[in-house]
PDB file of C-alpha atoms and ligand atoms in Angstrom:
ATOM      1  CA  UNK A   1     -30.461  18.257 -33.443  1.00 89.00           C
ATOM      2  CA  UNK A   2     -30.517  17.163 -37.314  1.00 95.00           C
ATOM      3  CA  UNK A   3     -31.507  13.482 -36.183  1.00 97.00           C
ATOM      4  CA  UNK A   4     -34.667  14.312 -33.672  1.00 96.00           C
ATOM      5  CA  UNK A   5     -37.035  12.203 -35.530  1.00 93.00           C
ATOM      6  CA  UNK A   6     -34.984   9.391 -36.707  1.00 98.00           C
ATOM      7  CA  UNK A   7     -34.549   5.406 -35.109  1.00 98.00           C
ATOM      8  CA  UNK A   8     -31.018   4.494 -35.756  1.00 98.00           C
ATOM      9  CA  UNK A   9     -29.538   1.165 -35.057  1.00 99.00           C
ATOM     10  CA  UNK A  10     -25.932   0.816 -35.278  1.00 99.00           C
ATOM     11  CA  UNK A  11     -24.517  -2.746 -34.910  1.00 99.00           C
ATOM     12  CA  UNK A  12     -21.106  -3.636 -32.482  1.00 98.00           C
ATOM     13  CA  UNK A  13     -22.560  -0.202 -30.741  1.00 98.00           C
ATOM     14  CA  UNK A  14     -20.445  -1.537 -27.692  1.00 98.00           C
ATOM     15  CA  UNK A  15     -17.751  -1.028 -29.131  1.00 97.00           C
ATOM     16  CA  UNK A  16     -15.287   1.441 -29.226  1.00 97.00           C
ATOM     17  CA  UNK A  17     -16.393   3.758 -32.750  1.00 98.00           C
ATOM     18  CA  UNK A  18     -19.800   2.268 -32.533  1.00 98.00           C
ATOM     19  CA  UNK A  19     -20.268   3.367 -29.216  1.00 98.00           C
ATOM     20  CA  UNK A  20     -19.044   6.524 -29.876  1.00 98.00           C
ATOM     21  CA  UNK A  21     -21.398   6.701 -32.936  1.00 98.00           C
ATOM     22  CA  UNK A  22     -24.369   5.837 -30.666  1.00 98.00           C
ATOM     23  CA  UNK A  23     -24.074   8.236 -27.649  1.00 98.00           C
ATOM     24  CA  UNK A  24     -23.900  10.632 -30.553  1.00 98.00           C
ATOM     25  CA  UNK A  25     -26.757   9.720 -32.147  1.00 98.00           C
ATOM     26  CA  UNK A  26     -28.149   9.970 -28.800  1.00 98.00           C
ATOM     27  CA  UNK A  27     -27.126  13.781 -28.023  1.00 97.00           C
ATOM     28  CA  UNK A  28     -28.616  14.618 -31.567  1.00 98.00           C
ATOM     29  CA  UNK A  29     -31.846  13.378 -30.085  1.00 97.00           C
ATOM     30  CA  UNK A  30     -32.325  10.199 -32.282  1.00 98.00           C
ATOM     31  CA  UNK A  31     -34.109   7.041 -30.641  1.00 98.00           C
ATOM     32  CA  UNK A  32     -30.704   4.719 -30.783  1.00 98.00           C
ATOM     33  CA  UNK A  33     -30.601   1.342 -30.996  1.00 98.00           C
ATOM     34  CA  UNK A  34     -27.606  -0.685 -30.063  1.00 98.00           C
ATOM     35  CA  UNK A  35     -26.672  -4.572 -31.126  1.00 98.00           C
ATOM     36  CA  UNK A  36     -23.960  -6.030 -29.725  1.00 98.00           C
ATOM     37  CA  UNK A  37     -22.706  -9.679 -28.473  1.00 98.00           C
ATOM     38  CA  UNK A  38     -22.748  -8.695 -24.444  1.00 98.00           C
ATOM     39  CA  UNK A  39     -26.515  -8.682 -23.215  1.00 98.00           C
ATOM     40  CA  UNK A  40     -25.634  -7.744 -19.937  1.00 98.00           C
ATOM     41  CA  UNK A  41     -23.072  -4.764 -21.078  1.00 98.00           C
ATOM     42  CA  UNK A  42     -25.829  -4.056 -23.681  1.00 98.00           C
ATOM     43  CA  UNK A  43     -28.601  -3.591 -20.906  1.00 98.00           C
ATOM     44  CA  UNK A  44     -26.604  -1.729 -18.343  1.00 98.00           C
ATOM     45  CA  UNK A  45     -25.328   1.165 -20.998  1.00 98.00           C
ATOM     46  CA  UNK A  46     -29.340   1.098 -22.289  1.00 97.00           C
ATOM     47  CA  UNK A  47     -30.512   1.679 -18.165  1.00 98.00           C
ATOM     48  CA  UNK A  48     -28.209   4.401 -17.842  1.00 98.00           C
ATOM     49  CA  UNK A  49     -28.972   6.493 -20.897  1.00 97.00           C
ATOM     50  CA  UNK A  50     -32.968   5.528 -20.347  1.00 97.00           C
ATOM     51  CA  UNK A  51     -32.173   7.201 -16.811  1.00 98.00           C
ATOM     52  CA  UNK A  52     -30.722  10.343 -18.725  1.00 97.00           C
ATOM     53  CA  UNK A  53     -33.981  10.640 -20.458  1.00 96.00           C
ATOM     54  CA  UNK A  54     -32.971   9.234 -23.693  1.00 97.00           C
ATOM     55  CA  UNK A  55     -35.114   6.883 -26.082  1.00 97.00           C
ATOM     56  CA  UNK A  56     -32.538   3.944 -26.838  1.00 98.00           C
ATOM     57  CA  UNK A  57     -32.491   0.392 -27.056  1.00 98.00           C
ATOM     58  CA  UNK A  58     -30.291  -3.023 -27.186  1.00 98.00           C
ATOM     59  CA  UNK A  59     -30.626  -6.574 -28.696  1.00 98.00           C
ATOM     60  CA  UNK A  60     -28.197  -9.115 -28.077  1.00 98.00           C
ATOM     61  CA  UNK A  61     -27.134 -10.892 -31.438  1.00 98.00           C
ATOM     62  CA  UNK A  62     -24.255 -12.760 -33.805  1.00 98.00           C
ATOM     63  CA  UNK A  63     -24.631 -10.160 -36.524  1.00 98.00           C
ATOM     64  CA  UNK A  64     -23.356 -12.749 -38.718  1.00 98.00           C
ATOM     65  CA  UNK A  65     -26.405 -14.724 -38.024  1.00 98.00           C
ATOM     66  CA  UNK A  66     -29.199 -13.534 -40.474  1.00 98.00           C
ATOM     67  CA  UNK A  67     -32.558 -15.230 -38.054  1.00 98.00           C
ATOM     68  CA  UNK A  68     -30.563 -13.684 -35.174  1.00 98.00           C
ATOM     69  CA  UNK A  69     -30.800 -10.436 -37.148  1.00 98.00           C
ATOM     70  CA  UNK A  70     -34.085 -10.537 -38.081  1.00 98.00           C
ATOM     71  CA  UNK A  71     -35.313 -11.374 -34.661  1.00 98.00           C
ATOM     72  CA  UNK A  72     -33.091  -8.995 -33.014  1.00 98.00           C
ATOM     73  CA  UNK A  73     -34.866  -5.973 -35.721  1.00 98.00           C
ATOM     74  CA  UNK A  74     -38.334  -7.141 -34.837  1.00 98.00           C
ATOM     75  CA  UNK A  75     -37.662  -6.667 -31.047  1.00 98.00           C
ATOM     76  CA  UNK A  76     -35.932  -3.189 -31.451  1.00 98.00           C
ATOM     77  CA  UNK A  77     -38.404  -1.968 -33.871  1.00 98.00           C
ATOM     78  CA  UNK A  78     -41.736  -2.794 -31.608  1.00 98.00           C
ATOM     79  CA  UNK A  79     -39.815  -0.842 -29.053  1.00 98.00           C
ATOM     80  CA  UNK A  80     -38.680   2.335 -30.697  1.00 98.00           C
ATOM     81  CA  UNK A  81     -40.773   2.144 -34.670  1.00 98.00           C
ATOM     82  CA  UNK A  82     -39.150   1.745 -37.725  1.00 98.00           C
ATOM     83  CA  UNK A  83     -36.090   2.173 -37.994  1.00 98.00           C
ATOM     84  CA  UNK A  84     -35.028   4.594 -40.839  1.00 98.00           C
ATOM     85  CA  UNK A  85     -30.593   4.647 -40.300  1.00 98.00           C
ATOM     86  CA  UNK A  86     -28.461   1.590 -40.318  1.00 99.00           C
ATOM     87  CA  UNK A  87     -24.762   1.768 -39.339  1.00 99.00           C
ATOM     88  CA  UNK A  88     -23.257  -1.067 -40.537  1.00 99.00           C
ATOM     89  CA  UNK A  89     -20.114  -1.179 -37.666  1.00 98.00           C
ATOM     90  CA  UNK A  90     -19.704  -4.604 -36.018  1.00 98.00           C
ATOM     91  CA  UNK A  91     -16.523  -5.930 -36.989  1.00 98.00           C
ATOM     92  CA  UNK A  92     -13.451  -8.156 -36.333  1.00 97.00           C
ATOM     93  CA  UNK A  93      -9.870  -8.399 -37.100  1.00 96.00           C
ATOM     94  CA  UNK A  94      -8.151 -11.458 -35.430  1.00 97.00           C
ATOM     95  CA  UNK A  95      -4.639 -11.783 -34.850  1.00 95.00           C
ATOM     96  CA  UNK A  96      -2.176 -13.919 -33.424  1.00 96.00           C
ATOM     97  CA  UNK A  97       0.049 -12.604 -31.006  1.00 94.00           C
ATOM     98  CA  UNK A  98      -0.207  -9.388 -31.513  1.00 92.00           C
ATOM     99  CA  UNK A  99       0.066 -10.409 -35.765  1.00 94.00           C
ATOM    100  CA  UNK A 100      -2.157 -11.013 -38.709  1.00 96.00           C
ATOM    101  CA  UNK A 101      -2.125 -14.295 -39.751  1.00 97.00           C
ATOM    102  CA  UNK A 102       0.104 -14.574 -43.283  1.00 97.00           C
ATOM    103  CA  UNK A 103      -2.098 -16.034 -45.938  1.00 98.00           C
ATOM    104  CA  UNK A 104      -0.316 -18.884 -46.937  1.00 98.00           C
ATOM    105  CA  UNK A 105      -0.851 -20.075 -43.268  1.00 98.00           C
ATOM    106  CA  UNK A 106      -4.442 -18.913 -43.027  1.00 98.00           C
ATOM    107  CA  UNK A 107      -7.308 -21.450 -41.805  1.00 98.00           C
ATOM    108  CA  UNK A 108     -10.782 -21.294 -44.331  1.00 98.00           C
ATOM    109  CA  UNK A 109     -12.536 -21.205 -40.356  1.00 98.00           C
ATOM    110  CA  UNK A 110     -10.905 -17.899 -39.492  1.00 98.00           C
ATOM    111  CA  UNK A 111     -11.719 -16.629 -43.200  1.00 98.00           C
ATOM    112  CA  UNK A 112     -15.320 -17.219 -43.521  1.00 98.00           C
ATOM    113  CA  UNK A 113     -15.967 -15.713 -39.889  1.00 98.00           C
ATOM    114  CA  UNK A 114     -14.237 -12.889 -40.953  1.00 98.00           C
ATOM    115  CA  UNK A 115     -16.265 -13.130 -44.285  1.00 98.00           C
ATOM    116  CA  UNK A 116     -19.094 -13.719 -42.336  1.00 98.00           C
ATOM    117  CA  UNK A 117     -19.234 -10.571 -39.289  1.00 98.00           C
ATOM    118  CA  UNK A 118     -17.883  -7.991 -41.050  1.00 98.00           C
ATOM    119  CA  UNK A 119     -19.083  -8.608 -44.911  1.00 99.00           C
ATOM    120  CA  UNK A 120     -22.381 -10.923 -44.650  1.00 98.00           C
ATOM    121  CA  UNK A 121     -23.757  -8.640 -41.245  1.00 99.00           C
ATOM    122  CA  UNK A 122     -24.366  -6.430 -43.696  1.00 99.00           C
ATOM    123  CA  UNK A 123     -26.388  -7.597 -46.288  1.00 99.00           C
ATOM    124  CA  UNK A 124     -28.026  -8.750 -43.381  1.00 99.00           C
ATOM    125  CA  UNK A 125     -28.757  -5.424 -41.950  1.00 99.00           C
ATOM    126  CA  UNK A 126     -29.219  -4.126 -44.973  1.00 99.00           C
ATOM    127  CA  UNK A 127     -31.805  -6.946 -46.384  1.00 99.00           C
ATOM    128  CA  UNK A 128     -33.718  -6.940 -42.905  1.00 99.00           C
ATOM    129  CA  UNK A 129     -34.593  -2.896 -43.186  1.00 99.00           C
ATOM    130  CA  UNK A 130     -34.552  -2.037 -46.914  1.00 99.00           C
ATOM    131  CA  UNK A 131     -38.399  -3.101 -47.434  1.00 98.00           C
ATOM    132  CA  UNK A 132     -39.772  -1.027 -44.650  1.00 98.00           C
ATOM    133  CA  UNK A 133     -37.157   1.700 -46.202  1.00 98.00           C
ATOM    134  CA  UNK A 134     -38.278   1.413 -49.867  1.00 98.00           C
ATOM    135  CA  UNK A 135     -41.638   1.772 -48.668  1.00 98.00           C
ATOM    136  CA  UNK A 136     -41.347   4.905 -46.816  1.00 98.00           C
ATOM    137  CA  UNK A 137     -39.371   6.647 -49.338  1.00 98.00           C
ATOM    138  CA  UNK A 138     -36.548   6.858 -47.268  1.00 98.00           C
ATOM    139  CA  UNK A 139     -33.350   5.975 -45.602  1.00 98.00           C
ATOM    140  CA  UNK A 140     -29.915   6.383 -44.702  1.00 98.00           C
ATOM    141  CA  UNK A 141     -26.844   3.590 -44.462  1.00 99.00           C
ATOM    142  CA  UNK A 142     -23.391   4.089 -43.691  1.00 99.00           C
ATOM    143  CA  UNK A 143     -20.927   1.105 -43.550  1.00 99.00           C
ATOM    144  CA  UNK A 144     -17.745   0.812 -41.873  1.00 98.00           C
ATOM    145  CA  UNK A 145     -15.200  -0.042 -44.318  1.00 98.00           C
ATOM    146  CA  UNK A 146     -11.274   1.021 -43.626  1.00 98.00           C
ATOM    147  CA  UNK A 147      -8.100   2.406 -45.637  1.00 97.00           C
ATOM    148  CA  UNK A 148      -7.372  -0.966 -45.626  1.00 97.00           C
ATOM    149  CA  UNK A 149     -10.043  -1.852 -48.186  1.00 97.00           C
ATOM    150  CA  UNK A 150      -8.226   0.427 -50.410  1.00 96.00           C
ATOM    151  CA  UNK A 151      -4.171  -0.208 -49.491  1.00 94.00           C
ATOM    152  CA  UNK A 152      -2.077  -2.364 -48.104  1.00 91.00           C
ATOM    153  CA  UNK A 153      -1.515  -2.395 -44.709  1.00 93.00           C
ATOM    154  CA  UNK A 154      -0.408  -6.112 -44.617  1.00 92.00           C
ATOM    155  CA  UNK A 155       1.505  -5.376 -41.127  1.00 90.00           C
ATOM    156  CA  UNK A 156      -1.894  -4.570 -39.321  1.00 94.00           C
ATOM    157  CA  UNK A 157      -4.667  -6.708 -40.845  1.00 96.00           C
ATOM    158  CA  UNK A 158      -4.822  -9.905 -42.563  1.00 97.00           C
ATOM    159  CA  UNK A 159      -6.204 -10.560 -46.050  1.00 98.00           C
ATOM    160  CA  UNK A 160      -9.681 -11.931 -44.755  1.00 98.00           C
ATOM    161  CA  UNK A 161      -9.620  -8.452 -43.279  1.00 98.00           C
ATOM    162  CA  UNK A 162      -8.739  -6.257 -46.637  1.00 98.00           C
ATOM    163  CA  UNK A 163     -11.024  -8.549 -48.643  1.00 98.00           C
ATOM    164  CA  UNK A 164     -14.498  -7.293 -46.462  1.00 98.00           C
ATOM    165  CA  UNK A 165     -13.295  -3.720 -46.420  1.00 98.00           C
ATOM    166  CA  UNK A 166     -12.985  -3.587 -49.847  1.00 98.00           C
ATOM    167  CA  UNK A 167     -16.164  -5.406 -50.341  1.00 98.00           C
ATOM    168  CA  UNK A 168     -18.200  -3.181 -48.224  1.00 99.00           C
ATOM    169  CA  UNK A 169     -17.037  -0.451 -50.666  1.00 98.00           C
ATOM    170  CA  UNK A 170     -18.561  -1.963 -53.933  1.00 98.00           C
ATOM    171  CA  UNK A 171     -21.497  -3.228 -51.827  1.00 99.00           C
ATOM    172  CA  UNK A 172     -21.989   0.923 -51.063  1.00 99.00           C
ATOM    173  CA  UNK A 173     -21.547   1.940 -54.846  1.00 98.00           C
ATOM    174  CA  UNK A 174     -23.961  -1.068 -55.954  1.00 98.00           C
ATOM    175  CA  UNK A 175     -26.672   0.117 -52.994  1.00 99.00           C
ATOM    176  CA  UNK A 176     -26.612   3.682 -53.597  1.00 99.00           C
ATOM    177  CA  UNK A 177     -27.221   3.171 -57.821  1.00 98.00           C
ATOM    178  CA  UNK A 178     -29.932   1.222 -57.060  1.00 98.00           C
ATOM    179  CA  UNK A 179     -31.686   2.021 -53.765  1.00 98.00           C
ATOM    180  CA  UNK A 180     -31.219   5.840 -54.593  1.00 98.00           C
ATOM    181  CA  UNK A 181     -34.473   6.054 -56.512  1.00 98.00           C
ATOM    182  CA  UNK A 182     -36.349   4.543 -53.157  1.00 98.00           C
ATOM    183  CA  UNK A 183     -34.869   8.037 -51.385  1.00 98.00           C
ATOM    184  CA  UNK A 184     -31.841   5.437 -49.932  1.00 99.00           C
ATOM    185  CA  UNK A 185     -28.822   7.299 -49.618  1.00 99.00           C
ATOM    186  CA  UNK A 186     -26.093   4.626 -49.038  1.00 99.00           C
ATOM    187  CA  UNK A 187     -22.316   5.742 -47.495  1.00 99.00           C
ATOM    188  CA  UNK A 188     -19.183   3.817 -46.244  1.00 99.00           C
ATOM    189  CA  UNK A 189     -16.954   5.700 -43.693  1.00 98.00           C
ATOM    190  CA  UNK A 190     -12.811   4.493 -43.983  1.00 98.00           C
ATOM    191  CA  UNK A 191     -11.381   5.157 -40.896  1.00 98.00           C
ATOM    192  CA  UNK A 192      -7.310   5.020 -40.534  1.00 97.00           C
ATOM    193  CA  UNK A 193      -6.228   4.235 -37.090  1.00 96.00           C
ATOM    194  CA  UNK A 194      -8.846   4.856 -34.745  1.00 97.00           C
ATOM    195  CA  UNK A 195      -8.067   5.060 -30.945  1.00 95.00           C
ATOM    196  CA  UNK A 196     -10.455   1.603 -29.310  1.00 94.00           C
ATOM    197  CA  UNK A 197      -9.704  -2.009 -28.086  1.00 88.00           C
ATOM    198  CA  UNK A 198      -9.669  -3.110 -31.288  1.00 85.00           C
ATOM    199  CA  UNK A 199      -5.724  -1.433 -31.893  1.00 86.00           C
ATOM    200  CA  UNK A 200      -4.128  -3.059 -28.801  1.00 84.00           C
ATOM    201  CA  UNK A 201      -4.567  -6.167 -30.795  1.00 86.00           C
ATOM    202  CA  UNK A 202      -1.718  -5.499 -32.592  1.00 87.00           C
ATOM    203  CA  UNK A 203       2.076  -4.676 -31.337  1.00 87.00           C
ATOM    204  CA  UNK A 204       2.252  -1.719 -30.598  1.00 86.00           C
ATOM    205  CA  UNK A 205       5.361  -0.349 -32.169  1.00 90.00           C
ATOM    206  CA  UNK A 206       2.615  -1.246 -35.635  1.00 89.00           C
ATOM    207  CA  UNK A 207       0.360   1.728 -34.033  1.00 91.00           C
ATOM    208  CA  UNK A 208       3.611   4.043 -33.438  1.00 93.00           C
ATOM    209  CA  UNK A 209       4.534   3.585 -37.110  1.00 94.00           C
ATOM    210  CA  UNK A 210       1.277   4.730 -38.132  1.00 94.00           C
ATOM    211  CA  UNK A 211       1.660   8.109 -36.248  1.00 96.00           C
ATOM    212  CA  UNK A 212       4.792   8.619 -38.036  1.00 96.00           C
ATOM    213  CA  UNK A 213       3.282   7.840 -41.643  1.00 95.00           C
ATOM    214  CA  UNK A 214      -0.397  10.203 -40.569  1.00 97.00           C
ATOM    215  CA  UNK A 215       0.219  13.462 -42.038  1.00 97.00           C
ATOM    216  CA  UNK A 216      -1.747  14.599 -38.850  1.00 97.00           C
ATOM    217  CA  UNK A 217       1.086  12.652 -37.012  1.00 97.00           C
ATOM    218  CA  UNK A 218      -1.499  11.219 -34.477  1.00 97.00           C
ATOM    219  CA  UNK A 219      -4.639   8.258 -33.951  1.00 96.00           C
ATOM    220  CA  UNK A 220      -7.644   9.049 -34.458  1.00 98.00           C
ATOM    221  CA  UNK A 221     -10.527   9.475 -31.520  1.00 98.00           C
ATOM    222  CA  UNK A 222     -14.264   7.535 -31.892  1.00 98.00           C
ATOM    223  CA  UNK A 223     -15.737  10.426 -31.561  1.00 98.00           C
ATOM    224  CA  UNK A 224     -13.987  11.433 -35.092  1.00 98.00           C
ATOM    225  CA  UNK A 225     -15.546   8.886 -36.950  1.00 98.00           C
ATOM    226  CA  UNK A 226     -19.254   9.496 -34.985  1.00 98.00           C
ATOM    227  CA  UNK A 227     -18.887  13.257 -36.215  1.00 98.00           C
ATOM    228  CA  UNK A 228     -18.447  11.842 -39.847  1.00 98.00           C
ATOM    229  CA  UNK A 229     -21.089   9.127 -39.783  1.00 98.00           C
ATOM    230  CA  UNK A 230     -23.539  11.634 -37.988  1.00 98.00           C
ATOM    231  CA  UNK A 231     -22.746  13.907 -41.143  1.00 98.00           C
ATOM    232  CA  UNK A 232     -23.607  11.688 -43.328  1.00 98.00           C
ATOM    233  CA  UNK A 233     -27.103  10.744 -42.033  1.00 98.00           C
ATOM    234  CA  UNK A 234     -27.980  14.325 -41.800  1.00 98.00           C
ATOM    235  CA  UNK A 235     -30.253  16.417 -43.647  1.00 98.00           C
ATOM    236  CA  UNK A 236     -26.756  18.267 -44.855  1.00 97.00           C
ATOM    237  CA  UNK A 237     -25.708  15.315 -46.738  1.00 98.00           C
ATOM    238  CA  UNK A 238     -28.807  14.462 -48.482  1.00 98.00           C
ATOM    239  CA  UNK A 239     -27.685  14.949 -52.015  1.00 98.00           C
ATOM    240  CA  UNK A 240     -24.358  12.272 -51.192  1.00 98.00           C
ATOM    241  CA  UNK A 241     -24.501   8.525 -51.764  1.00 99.00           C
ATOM    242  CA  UNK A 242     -22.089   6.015 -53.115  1.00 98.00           C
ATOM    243  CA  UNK A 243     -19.070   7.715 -51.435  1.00 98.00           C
ATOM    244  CA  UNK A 244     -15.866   6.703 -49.182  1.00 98.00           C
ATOM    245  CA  UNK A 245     -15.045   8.742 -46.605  1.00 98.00           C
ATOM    246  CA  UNK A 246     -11.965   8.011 -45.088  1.00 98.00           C
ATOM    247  CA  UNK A 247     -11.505   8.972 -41.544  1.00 98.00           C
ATOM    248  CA  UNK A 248      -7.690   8.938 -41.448  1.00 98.00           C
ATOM    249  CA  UNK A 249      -5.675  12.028 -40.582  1.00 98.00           C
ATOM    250  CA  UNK A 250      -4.724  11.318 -44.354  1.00 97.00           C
ATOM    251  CA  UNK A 251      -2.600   8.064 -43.711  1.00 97.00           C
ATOM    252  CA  UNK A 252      -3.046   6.221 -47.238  1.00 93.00           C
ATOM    253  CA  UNK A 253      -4.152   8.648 -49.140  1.00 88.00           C
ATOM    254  CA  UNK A 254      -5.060   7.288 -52.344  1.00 72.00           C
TER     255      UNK A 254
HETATM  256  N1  NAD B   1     -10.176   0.977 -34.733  1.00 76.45           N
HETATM  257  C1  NAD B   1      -9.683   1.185 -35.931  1.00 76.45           C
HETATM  258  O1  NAD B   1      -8.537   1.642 -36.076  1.00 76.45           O
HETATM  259  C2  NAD B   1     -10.519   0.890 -37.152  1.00 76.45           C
HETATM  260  C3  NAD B   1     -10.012   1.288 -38.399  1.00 76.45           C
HETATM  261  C4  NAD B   1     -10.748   1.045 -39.546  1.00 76.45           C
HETATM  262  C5  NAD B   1     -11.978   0.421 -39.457  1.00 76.45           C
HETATM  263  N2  NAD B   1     -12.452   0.031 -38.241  1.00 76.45           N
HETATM  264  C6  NAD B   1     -13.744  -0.637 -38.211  1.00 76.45           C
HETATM  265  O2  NAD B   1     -14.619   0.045 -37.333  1.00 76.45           O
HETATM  266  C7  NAD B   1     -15.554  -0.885 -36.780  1.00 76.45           C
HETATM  267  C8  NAD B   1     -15.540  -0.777 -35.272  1.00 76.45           C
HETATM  268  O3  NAD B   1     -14.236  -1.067 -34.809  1.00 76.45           O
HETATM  269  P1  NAD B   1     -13.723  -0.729 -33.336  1.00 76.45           P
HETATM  270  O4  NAD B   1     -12.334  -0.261 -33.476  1.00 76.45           O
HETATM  271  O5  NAD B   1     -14.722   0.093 -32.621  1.00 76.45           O
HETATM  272  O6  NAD B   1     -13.658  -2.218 -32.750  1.00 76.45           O
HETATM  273  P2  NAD B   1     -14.133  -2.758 -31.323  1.00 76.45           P
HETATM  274  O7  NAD B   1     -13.538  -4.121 -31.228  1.00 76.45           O
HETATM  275  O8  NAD B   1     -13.851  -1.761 -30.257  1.00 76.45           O
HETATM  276  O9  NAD B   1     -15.718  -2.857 -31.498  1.00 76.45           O
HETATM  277  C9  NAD B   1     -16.333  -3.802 -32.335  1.00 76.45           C
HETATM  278  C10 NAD B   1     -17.680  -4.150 -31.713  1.00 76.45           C
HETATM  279  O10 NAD B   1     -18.327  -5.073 -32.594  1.00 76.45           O
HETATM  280  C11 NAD B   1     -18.867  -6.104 -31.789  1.00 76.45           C
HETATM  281  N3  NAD B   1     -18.960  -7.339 -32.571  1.00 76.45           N
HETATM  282  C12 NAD B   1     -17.928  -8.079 -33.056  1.00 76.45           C
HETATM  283  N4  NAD B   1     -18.397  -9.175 -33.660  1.00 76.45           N
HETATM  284  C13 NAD B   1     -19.753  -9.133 -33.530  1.00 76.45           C
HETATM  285  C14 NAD B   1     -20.781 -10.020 -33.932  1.00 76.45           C
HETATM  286  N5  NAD B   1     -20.525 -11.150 -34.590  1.00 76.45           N
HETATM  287  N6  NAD B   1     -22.067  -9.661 -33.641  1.00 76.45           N
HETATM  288  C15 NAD B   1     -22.336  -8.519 -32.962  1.00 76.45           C
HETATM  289  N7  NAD B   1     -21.391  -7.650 -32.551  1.00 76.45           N
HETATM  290  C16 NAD B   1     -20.106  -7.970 -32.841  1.00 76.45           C
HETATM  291  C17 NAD B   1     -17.888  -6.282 -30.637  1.00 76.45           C
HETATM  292  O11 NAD B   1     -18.479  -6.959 -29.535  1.00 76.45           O
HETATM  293  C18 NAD B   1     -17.506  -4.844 -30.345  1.00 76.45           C
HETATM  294  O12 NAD B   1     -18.362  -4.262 -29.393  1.00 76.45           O
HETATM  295  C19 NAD B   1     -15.129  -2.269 -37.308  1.00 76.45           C
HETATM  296  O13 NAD B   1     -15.893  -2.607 -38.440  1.00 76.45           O
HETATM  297  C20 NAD B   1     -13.688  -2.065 -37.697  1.00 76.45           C
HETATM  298  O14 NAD B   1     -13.261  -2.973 -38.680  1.00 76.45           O
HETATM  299  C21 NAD B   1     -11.759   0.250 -37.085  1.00 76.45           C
END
């Protein structure tokens, strides 16, 4: 129970990691709460852990939408208090039957969205609760970036897709130099091949050549990547910011 006291919200928490990272949040006792597109998916998973006893909330919103953001925060916060632990999750990788889209071909629509959920949500986040963090001396942010921020994986993602992993990595360095003196740590988690709906957008003999190149010679589970994210939050990792931890079963180890 290292997160009794904390208000976490982790956006795309209907997903399949963030999901996982928020019913584990949940069992460590935090108050949890979720965004996520579907209000009605949103509200049923919040009634059935509110049953359980827990303290949790959700707020429908286009994390790419920085009012929608901001409004969404307000609501969640005069529910469950400040919140103190952002996980930066929502994210997209679109394909086209069952393949990224080559560059050459891409359209500058499907690029800024990209740009736009799984870069610009956040600075959002980030921007939204980094005042009320500064001025309690404290906070904790973990980003979802992926191996493929660091290697090429040009069968499974597209460059719009690279381009915000890789981003979300400098955008962790940058915030932990200088939100570390405000008592900010500031993480990024790189996950390999994680098992969720978002790998059965791809073919899957992509997903069966990834087995064979993991050294652990399997996917990986959610739950995997909630152990490492609840890790990093915790009172055991309070001397670590500005790090990568990939997630991967050591596929592209760099
Ligand atoms: N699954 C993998 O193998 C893998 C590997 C590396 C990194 N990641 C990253 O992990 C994160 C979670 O991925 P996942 O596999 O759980 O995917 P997922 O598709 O299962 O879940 C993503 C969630 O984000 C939500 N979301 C998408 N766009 C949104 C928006 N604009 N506003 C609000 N919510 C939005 C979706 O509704 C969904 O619930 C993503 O950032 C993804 O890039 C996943």
């Amino acid at each position: 129970m290292q997160h009794q006291d904390r208000v976490v919200v982790v956006t795309g928490g209907l997903g399949g990691i963030g999901r996982a990272i928020a019913e584990r949040y949940v069992q460590d006792g935090a108050s949890v709460a979720i965004v996520d597109m579907d209000a009605a998916r949103g509200e049923a998973l919040c009634a059935e852990w509110k049953a359980a006893g827990h303290k949790v909330a959700f707020a429908a919103a286009d994390v790419a939408d920085y009012q929608a953001c901001e409004r969404a925060a307000d609501q969640l916060q005069s529910v469950l208090g400040p919140i103190d632990t952002l996980v930066n999750n929502a994210g997209i990788s679109p394909k086209h039957d069952g393949h990224p889209m080559a560059f050459y071909k891409m359209d500058p629509a499907e690029w800024n969205r990209v740009m736009n959920v799984n870069l610009n949500s956040a600075f959002n986040w980030s921007r939204i609760l980094t005042p009320g963090m500064v001025e309690r001396k404290f906070g904790r942010i973990v980003s979802m970036s992926s191996v493929a921020g660091k290697a090429n994986i040009v069968d499974i993602v597209a460059a719009h897709y690279s381009t915000t992993k890789a981003a979300l990595i400098g955008f962790t360095r940058h915030l932990a130099g200088e939100l570390g003196p405000h008592g900010i740590t500031v993480n990024a988690l790189a996950p390999g091949r994680i098992n969720t709906p978002l790998l059965k957008t791809v073919v899957s003999s992509a997903n069966e050549e990834v087995v064979q190149e993991t050294p652990l010679r399997r996917l990986g589970e959610p739950v995997e990547v909630a152990d490492a994210c609840l890790f990093l939050t915790s009172p055991s990792a309070a001397f670590i910011t500005g790090q990568v931890v990939d997630v991967a079963g050591g596929w592209m180890l760099t």
